[in-house]
Short mmCIF file of C-alpha atoms in Angstrom, two decimals:
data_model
loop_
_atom_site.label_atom_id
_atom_site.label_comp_id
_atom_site.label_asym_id
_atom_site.label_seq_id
_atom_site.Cartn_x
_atom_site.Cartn_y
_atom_site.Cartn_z
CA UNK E 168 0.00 0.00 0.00
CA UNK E 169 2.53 2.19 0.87
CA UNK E 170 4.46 1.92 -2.58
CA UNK E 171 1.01 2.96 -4.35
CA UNK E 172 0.54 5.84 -1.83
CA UNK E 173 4.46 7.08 -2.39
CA UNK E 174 3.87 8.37 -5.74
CA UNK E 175 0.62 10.07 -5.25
CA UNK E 176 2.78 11.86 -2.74
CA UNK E 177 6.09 12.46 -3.70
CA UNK E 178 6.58 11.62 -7.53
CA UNK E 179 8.01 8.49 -8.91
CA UNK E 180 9.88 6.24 -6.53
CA UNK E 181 13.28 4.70 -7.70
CA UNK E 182 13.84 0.82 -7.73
CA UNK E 183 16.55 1.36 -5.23
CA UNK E 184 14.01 3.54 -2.60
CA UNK E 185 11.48 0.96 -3.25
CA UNK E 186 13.80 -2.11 -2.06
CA UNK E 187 14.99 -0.11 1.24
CA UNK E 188 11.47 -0.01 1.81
CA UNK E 189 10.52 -3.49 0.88
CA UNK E 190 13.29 -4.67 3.60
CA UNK E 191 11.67 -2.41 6.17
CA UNK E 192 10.23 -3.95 9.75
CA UNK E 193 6.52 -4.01 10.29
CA UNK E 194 6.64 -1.21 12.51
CA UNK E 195 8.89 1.14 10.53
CA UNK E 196 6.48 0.74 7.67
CA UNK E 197 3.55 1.94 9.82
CA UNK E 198 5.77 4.67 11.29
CA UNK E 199 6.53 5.63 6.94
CA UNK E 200 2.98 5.20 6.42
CA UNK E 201 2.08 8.17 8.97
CA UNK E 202 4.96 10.27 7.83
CA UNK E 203 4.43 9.66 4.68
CA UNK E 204 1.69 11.81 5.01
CA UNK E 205 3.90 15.14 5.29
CA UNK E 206 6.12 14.72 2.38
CA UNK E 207 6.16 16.92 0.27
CA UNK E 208 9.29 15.71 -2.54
CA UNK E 209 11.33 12.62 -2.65
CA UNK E 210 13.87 13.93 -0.56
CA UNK E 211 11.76 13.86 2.29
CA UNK E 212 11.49 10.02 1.98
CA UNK E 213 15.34 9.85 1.54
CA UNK E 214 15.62 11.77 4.59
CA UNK E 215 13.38 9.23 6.58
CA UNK E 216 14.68 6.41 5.43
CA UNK E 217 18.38 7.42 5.90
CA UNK E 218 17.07 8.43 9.89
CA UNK E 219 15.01 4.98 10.49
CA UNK E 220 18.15 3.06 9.65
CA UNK E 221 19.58 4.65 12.77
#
């Protein structure tokens, strides 16, 4: 769900983007789905994903 909503949001996703997220917990994709919400370009996803991996 969250690689349909990405798009809508941000633009296109990359292949590399998607498989970070694809290898993502169960709970860090709920915490992307709720952020998700205040992106705004695909750096903001960058940006999250780059900070969850911490």
């Amino acid at each position: 769900m969250i690689l349909r909503q990405l798009p809508r949001r941000v633009g296109a996703v990359e292949p590399e983007l998607q498989e970070r997220i694809c290898q993502l917990s169960l709970t860090q994709l709920e915490n992307l789905a709720e952020a998700l919400l205040e992106f705004s370009n695909p750096e903001d996803l960058v940006n999250w994903l780059n900070n969850s991996a911490n």
